[in-house]
Tab-separated table of C-alpha atoms and ligand atoms in Angstrom:
chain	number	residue	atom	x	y	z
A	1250	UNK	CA	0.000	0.000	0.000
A	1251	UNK	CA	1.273	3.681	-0.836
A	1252	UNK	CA	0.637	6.632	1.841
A	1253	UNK	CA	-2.204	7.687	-0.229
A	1254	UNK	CA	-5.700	6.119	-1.168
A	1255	UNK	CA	-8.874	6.237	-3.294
A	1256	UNK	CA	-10.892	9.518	-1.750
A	1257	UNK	CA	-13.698	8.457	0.332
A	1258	UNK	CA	-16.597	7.697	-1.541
A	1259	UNK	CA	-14.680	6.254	-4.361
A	1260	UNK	CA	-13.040	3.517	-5.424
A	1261	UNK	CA	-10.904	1.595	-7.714
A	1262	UNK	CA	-11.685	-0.573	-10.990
A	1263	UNK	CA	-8.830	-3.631	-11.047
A	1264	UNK	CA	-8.898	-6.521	-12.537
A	1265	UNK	CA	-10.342	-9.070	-12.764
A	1266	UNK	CA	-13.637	-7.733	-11.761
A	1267	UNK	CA	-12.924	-4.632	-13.945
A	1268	UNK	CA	-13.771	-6.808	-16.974
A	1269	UNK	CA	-17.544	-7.051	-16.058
A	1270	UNK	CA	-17.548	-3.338	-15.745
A	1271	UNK	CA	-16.436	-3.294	-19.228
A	1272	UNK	CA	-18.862	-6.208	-20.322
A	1273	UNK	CA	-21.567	-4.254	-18.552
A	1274	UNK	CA	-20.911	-0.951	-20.602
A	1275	UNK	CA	-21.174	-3.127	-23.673
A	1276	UNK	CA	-24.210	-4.733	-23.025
A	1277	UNK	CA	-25.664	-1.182	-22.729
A	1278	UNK	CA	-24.547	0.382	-25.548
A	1279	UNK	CA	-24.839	-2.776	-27.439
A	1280	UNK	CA	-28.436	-2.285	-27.851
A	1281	UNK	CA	-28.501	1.402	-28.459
A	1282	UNK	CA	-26.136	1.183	-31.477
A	1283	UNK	CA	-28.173	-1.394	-33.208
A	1284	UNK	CA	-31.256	1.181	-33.062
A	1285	UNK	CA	-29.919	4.546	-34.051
A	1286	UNK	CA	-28.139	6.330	-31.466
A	1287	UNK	CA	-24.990	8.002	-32.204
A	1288	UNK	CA	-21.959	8.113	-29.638
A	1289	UNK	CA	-21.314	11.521	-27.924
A	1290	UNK	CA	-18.889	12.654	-25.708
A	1291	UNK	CA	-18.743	16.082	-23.451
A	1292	UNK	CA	-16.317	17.292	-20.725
A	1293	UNK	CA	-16.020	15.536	-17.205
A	1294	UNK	CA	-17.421	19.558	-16.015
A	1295	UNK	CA	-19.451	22.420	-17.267
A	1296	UNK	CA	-20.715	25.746	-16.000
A	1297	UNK	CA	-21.843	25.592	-12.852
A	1298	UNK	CA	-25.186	27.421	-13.754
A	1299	UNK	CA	-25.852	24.459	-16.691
A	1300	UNK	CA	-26.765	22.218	-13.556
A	1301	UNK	CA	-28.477	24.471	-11.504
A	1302	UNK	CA	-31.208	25.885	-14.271
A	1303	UNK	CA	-30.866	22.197	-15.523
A	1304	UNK	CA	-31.142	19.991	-12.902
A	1305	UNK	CA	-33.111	22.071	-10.299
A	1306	UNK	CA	-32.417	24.961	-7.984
A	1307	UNK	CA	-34.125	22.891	-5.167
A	1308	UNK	CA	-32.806	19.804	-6.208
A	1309	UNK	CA	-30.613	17.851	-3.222
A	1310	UNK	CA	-28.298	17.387	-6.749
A	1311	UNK	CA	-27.555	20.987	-6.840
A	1312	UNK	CA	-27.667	22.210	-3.353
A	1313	UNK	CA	-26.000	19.911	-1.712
A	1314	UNK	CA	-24.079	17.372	-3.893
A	1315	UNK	CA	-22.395	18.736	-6.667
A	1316	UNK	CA	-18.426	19.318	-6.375
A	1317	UNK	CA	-18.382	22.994	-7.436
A	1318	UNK	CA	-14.909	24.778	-8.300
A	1319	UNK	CA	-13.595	28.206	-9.467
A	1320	UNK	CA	-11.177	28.073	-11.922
A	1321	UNK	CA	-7.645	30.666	-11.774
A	1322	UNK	CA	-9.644	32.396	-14.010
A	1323	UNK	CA	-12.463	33.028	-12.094
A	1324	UNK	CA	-15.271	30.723	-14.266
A	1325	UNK	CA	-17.293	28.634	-11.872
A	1326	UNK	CA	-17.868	25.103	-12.918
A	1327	UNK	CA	-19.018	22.152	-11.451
A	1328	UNK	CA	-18.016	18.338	-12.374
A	1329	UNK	CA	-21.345	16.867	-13.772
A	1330	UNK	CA	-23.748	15.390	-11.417
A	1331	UNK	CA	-25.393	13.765	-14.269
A	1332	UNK	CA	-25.138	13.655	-18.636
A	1333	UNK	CA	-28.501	14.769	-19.566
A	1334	UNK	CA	-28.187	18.562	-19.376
A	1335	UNK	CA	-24.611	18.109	-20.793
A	1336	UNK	CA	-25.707	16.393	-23.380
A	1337	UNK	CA	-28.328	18.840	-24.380
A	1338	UNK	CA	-26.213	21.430	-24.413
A	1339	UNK	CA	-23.754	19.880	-26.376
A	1340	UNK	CA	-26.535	18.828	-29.204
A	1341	UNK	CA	-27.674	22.637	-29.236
A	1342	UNK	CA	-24.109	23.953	-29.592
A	1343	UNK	CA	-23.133	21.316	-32.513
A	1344	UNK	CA	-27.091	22.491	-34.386
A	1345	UNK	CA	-27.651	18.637	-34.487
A	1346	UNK	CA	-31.332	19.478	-33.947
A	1347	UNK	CA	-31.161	21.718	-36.992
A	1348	UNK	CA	-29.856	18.793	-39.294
A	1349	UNK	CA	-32.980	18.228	-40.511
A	1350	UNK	CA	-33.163	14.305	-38.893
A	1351	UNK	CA	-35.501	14.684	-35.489
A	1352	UNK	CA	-35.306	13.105	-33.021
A	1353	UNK	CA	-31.184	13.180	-32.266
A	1354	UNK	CA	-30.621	9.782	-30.896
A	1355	UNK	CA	-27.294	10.123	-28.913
A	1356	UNK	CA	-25.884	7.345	-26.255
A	1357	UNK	CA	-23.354	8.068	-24.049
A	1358	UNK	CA	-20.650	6.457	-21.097
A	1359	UNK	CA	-18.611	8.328	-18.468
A	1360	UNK	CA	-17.823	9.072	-14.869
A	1361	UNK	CA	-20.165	11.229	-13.056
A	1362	UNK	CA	-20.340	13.178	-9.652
A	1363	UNK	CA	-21.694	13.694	-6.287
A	1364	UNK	CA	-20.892	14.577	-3.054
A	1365	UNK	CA	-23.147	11.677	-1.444
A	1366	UNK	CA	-22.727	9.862	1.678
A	1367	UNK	CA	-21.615	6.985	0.774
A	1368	UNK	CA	-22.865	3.595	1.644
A	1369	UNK	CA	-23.052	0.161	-0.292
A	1370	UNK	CA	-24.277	1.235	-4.033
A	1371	UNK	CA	-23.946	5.256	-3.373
A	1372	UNK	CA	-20.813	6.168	-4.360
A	1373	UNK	CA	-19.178	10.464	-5.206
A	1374	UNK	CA	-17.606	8.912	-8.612
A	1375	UNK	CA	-19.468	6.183	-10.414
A	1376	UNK	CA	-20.036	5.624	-13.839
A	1377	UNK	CA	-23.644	5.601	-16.029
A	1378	UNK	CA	-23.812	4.845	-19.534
A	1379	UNK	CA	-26.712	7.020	-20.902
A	1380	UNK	CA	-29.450	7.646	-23.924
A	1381	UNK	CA	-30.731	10.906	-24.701
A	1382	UNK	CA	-33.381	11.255	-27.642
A	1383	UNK	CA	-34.097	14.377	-28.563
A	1384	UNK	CA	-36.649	17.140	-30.479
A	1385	UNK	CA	-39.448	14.816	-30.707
A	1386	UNK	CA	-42.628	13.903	-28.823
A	1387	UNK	CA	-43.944	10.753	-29.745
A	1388	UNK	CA	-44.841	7.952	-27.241
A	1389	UNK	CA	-43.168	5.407	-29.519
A	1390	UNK	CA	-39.852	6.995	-28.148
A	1391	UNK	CA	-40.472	6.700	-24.663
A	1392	UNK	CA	-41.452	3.062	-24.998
A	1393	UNK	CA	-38.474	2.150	-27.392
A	1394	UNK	CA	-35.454	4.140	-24.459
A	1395	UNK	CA	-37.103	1.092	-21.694
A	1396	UNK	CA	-37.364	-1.839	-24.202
A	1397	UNK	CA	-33.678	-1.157	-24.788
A	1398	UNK	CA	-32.480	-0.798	-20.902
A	1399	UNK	CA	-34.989	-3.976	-20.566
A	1400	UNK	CA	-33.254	-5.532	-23.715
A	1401	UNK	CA	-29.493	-4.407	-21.954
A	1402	UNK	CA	-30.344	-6.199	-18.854
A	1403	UNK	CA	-31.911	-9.243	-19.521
A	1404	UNK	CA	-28.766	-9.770	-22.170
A	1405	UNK	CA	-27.118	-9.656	-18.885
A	1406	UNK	CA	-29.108	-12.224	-17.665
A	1407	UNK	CA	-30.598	-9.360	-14.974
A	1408	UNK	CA	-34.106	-11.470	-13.961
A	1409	UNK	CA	-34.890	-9.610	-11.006
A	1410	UNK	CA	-35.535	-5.893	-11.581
A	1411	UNK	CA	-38.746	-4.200	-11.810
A	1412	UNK	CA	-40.001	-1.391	-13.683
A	1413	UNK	CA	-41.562	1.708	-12.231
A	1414	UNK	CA	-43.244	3.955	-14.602
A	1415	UNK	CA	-45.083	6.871	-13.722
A	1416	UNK	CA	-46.656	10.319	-15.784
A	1417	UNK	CA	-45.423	13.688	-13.903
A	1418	UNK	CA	-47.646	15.715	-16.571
A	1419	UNK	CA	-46.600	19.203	-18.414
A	1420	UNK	CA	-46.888	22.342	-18.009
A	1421	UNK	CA	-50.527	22.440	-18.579
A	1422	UNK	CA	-51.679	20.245	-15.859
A	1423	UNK	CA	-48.566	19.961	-13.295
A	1424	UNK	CA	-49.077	23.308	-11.904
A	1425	UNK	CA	-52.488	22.762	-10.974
A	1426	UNK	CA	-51.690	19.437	-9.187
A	1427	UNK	CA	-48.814	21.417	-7.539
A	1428	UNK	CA	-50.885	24.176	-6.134
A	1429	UNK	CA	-53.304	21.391	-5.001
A	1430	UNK	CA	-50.840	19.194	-3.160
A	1431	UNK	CA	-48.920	22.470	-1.705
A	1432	UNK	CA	-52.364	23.471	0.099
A	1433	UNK	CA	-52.699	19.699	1.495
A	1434	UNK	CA	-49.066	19.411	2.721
A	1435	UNK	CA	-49.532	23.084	4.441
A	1436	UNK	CA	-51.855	21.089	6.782
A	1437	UNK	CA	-49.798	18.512	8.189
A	1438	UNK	CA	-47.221	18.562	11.064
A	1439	UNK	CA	-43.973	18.497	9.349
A	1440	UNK	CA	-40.692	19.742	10.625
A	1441	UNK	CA	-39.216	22.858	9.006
A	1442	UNK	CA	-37.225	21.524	6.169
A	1443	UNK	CA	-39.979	19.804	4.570
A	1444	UNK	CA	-42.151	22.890	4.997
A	1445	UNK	CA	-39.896	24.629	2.799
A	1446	UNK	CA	-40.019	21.981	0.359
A	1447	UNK	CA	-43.662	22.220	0.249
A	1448	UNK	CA	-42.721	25.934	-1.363
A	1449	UNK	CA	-39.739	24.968	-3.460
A	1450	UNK	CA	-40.687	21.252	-4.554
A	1451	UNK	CA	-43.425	19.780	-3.347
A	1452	UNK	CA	-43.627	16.378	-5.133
A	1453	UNK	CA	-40.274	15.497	-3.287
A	1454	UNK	CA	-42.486	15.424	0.137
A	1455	UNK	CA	-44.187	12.167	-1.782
A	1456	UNK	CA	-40.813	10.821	-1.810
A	1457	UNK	CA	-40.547	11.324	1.679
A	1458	UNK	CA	-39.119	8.056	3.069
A	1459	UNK	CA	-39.617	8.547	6.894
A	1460	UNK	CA	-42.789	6.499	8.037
A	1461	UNK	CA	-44.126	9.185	9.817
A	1462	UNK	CA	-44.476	11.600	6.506
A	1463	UNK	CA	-45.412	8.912	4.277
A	1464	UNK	CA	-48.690	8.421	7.008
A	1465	UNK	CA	-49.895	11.824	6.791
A	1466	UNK	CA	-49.798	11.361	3.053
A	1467	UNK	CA	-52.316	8.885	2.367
A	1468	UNK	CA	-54.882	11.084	1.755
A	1469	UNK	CA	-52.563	13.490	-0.137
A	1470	UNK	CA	-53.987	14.425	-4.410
A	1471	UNK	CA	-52.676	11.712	-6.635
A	1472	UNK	CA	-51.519	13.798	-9.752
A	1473	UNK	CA	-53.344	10.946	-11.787
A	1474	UNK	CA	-56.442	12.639	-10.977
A	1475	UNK	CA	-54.715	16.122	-12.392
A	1476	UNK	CA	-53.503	14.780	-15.890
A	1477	UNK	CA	-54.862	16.114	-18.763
A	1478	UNK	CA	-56.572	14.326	-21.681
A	1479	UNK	CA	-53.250	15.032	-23.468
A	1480	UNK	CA	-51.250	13.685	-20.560
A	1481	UNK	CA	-53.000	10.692	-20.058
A	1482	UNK	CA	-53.730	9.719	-23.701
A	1483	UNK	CA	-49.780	10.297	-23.817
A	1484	UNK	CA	-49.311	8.050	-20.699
A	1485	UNK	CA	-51.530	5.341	-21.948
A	1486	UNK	CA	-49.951	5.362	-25.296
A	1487	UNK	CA	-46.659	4.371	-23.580
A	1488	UNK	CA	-48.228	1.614	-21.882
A	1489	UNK	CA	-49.866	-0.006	-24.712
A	1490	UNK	CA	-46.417	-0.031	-26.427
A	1491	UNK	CA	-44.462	-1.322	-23.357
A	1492	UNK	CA	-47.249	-3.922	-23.372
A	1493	UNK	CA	-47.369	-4.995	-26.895
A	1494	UNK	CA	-43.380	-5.322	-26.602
A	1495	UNK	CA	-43.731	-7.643	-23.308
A	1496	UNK	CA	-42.510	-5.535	-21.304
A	1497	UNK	CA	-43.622	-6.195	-17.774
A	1498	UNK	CA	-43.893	-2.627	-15.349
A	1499	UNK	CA	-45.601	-1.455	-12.562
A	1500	UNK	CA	-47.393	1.804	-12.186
A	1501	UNK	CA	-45.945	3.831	-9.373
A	1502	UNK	CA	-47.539	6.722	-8.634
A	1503	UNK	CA	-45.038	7.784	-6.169
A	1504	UNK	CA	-42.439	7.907	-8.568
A	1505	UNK	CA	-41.196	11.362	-8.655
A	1506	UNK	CA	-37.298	10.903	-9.308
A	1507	UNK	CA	-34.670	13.522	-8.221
A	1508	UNK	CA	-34.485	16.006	-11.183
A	1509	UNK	CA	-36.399	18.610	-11.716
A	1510	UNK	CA	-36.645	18.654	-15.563
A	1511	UNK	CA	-38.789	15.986	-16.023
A	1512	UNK	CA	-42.503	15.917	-17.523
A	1513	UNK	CA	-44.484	13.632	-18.605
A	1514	UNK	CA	-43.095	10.045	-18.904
A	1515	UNK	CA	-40.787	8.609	-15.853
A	1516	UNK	CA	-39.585	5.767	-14.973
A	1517	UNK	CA	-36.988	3.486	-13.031
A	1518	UNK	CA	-35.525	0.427	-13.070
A	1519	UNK	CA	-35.062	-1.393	-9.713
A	1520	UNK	CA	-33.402	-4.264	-8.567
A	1521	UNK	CA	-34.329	-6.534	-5.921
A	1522	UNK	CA	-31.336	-7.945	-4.322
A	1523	UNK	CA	-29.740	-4.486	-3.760
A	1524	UNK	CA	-31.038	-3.141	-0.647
A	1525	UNK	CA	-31.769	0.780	-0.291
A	1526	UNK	CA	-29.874	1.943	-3.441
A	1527	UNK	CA	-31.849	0.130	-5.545
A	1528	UNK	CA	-32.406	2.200	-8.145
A	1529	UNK	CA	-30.426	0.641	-11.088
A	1530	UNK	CA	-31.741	3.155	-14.088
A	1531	UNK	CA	-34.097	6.159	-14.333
A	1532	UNK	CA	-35.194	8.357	-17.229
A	1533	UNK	CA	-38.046	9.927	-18.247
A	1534	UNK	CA	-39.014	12.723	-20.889
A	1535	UNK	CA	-37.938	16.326	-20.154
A	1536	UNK	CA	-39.591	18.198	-22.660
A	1537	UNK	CA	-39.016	21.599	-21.374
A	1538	UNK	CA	-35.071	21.177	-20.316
A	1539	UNK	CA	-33.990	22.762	-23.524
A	1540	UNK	CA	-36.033	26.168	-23.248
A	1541	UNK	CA	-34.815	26.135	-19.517
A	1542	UNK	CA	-31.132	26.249	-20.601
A	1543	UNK	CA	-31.423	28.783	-23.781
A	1544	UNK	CA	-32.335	26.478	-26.238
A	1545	UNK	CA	-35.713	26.447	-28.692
A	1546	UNK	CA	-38.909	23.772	-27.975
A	1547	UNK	CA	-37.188	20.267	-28.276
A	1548	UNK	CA	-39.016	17.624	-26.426
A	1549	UNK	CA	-36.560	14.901	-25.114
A	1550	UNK	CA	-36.864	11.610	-23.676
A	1551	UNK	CA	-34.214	9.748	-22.222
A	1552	UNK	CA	-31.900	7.512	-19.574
A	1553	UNK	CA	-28.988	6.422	-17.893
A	1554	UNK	CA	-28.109	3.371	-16.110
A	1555	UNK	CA	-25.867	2.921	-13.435
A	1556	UNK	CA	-22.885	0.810	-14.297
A	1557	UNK	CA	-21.559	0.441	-10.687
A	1558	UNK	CA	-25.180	-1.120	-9.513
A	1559	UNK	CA	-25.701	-3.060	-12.626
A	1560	UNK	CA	-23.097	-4.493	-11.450
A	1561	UNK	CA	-23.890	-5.060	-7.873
A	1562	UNK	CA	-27.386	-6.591	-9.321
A	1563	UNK	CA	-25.306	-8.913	-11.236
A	1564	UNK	CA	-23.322	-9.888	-8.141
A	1565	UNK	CA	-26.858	-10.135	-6.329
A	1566	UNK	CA	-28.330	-12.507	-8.709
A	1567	UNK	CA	-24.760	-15.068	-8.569
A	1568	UNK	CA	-24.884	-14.133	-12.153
A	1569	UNK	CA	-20.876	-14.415	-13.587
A	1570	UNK	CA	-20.663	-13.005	-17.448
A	1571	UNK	CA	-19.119	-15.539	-19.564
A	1572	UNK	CA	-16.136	-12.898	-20.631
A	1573	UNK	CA	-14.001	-14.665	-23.296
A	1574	UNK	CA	-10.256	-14.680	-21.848
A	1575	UNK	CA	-8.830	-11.837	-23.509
A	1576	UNK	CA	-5.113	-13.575	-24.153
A	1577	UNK	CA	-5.302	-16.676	-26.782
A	1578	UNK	CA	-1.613	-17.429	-26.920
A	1579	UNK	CA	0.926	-17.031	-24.157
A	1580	UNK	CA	4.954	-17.005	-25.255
A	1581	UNK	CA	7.498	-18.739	-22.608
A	1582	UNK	CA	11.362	-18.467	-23.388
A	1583	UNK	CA	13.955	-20.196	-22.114
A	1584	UNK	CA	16.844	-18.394	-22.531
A	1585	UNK	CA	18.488	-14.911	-24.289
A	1586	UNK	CA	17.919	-16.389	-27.825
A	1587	UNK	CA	14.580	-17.808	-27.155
A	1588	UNK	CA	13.494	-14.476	-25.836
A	1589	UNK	CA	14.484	-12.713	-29.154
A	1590	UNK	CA	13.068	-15.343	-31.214
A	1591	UNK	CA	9.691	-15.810	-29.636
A	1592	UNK	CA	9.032	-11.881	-28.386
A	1593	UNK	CA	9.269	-11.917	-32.241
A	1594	UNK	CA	6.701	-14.156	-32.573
A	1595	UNK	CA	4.223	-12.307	-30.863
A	1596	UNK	CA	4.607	-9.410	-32.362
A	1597	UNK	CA	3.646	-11.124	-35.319
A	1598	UNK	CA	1.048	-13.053	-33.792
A	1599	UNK	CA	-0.661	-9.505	-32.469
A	1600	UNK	CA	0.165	-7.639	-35.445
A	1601	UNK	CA	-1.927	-10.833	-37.253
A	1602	UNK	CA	-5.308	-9.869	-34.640
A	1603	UNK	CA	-4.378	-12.757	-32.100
A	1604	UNK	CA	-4.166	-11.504	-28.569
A	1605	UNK	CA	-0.738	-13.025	-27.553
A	1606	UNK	CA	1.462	-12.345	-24.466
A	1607	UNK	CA	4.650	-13.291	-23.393
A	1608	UNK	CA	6.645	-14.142	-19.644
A	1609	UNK	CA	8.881	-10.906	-19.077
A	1610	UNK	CA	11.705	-11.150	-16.715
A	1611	UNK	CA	13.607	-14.043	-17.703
A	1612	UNK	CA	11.388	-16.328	-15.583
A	1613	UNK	CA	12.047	-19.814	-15.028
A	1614	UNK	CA	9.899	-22.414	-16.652
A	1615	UNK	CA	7.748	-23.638	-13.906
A	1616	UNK	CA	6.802	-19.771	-12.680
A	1617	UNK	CA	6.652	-19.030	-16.532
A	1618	UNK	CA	3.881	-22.002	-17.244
A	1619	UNK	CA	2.009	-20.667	-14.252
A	1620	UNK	CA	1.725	-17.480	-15.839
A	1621	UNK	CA	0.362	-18.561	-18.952
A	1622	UNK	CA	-2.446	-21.065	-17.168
A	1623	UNK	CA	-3.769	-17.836	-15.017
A	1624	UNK	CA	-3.881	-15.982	-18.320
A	1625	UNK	CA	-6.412	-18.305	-19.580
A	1626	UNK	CA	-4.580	-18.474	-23.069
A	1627	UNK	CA	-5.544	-21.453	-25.006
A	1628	UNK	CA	-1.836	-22.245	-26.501
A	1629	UNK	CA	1.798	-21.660	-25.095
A	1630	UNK	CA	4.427	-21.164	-27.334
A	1631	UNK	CA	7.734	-22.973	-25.584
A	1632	UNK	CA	10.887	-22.710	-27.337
A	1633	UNK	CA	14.497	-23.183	-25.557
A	1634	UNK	CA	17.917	-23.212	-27.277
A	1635	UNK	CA	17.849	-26.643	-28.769
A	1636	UNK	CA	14.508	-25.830	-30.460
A	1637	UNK	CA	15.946	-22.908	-32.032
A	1638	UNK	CA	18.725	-24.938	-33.130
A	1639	UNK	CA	15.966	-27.364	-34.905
A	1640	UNK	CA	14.122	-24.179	-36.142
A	1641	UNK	CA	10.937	-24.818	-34.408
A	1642	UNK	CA	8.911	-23.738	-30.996
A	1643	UNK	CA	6.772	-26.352	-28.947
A	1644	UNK	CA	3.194	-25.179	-29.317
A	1645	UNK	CA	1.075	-26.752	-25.987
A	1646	UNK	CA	-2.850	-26.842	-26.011
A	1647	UNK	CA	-3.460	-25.936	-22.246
A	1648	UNK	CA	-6.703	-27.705	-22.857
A	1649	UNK	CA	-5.996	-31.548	-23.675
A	1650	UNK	CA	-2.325	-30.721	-22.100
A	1651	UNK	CA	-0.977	-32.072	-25.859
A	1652	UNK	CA	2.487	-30.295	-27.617
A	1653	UNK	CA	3.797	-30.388	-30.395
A	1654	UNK	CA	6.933	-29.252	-32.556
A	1655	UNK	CA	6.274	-26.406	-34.959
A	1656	UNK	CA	8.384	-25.073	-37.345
A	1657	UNK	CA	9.302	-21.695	-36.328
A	1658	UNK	CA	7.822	-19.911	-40.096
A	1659	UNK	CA	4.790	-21.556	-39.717
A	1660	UNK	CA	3.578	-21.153	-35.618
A	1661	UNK	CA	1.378	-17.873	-36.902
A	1662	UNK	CA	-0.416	-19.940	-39.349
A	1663	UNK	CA	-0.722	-22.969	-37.685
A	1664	UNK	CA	-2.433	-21.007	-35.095
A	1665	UNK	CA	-4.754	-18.438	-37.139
A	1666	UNK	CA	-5.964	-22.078	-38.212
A	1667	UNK	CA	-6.480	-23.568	-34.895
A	1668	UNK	CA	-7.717	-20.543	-33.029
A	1669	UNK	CA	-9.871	-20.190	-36.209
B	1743	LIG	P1	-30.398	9.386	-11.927
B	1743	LIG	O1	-31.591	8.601	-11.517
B	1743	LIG	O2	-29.938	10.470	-11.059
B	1743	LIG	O3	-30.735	9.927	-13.379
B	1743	LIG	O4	-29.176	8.399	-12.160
B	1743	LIG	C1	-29.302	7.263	-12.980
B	1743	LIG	C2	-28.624	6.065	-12.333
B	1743	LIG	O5	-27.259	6.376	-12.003
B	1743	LIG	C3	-29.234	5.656	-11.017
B	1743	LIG	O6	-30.364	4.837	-11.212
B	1743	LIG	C4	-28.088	4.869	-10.386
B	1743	LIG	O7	-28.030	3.551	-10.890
B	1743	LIG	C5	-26.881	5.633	-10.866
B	1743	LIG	N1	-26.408	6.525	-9.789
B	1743	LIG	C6	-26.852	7.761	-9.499
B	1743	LIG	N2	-26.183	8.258	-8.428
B	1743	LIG	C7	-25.317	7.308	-8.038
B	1743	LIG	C8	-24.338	7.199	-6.993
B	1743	LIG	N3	-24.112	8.207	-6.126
B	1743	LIG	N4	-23.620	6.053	-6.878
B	1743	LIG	C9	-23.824	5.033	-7.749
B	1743	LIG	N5	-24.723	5.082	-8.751
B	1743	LIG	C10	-25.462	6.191	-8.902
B	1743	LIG	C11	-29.917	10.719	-14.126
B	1743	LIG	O8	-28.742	10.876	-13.887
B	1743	LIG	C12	-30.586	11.269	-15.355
B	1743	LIG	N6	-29.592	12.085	-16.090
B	1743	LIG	C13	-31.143	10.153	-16.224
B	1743	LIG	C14	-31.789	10.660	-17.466
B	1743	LIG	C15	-31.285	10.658	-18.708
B	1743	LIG	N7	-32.992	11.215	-17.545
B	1743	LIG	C16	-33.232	11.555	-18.801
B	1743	LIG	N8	-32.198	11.243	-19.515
């Protein structure tokens, strides 16, 4: 160990398990490449004020978790808490709305922060891989963003998550729901941070986890009753779709998530087996989020899933990726000449697409052959002095234990054939 470690709240990838990070990255993206979505990438921070017009003055995002700094030259940024407003603002300053091809179907992977406590699942620096579609309102979207995280997790072989889906409204109806649910939680006995919540955000007081809140809200407006006929044609739109798909959810009128930009469509994806961070995914639409940071009307729908509890879920469920070893052939000299000779060979061998590496340090056999059975290669490539002298290398299948002599011209072709 050095003097130093990760910062609290953090931690490092290593292998092996790093591996299934990667794996779980792919399995996202996987399905969002095969329907559209282009790969975008924006800076690890952005101006501080992005966030807070973005995400929410009153969000616990802005006030309390974001790592804010001022640079030497006085700008005030913030690392991102999150991709969607990035990601907006990045499609707005590239005009990739004014291309002429609605919606912009972007997908995205990175590190994101927040100053959290952290506990099992929470961490300040995980990672989310992410789908934004943008500049179009048609329920067909919202349904095809969850049949893809539903697509990405079952390729996992995810089994137990749920899905919470849930209609916040627009700016039509919300407001009236809001004013309605402000002069109900006025009423109760609440301690003083929740009463300003009432003023600032008062859907968040449904989210309320403390048993005593959640019993003085059972009487509380449900904002199903407030959606209007556009709203709720909207909402059951989405369902039909999710439905026709076989998508199983659950309706979760409770579902309020932690961002202020949303309207209309949310949802989450849950997982069973991971305790009070469940929360695997979220998303909804956001179709006011690009007015709110400068930009023209461009309804949006999207998500991001968390790679760090997809990861835990997988864990959960005993579930271990079958992740092809990533090292086919492994080289082990015996000897100067043999070193020469066979670090040749793998050069060759990787310049030829077949992952190959070799025992550095001059290792003995025994510690050498070790090596190359944790590496999970499928050949060795053995060659001391007296096989150079005869021109040839001993190629070993670590499988049925069986070697062979090859001639030394002929070990890349021998195995391109074998590995196939
Ligand atoms: P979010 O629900 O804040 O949504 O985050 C999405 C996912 O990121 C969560 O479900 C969780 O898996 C993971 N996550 C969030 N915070 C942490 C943390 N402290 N530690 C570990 N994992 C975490 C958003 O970020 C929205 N931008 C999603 C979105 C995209 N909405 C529309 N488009």
């Amino acid at each position: 160990m050095s003097t130093f470690q990760a910062p609290k709240g953090t931690y490092d990838l290593t292998p092996p398990r790093s591996a299934t990070f990667l794996a779980v990255r792919e399995a996202i993206a996987a399905p969002l490449r095969d329907s559209g979505y282009g790969y975008i990438e924006t800076p690890g921070f952005e101006n501080v004020e992005l966030f807070a017009r973005g995400v929410g003055e009153s969000t616990d995002i802005v006030t309390k978790e974001m790592y804010t700094l001022t640079t030497k030259g006085g700008s005030q940024l913030a690392l991102r808490p999150e991709g969607t407003a990035s990601v907006l603002r990045a499609a707005l300053e590239a005009n990739l709305h004014k291309a002429g091809n609605l919606p912009v179907k972007l997908w995205y992977s990175g590190s994101y922060y927040r100053y959290e406590r952290p506990q099992a699942g929470r961490y300040r620096h995980f990672s989310q891989v992410g789908a934004e579609a943008i500049g179009t309102e048609d329920p067909v979207l919202d349904a095809e963003l969850i049949i893809l995280a539903d697509q990405a997790y079952r390729s996992l072989g995810l089994r137990q998550f749920r899905i919470l889906l849930n209609s916040l409204g627009d700016k039509e109806c919300r407001p009236v729901y809001r004013e309605a649910l402000q002069t109900f939680l006025r009423d109760l006995d609440l301690d003083e941070e929740t009463r300003r919540r009432i003023e600032i955000n008062p859907l968040r007081v449904l989210d309320d986890k403390r048993a005593d809140v959640q019993k003085q809200l059972t009487d509380a407006p449900k904002l199903r009753d407030y959606l209007c006929d556009a709203c709720k044609a909207y909402h059951e739109e989405v369902r039909a779709l999710l439905t026709a798909a076989g998508v199983v959810f659950e309706d979760d009128e409770k579902l309020v998530r932690g961002l202020d930009y949303y309207t209309r469509t949310t949802f989450e994806f849950v997982h069973d087996g991971l305790g009070a961070q469940s929360a695997v995914g979220g998303g909804g639409r956001y179709d006011g989020l690009s007015e709110m940071i400068g930009g023209p009307e461009l309804p949006s729908v999207g998500w991001a899933l968390g790679v760090d509890r997809t990861v835990l879920a997988l864990e959960a469920e005993g579930i271990e990726l079958d992740l092809p070893a990533t090292t086919s052939v492994y080289a082990v000299p015996l000897g100067e000449e043999a070193r020469r000779a066979l670090f040749g060979v793998v050069t060759g061998l990787r310049r030829a697409g077949i992952a190959a590496d070799f025992a550095f340090g001059g290792r003995g056999l025994k510690g050498a052959m070790k090596s190359a059975n944790r590496s999970g290669a499928r050949y060795a490539l053995v060659a001391g002095e007296r096989d150079l002298a005869e021109g040839v290398v001993q190629l070993k299948d670590m499988e049925s234990g069986e070697q062979s002599a090859v001639p030394l011209s002929e070990v890349e072709a021998e195995l391109a054939k074998r590995l196939g």
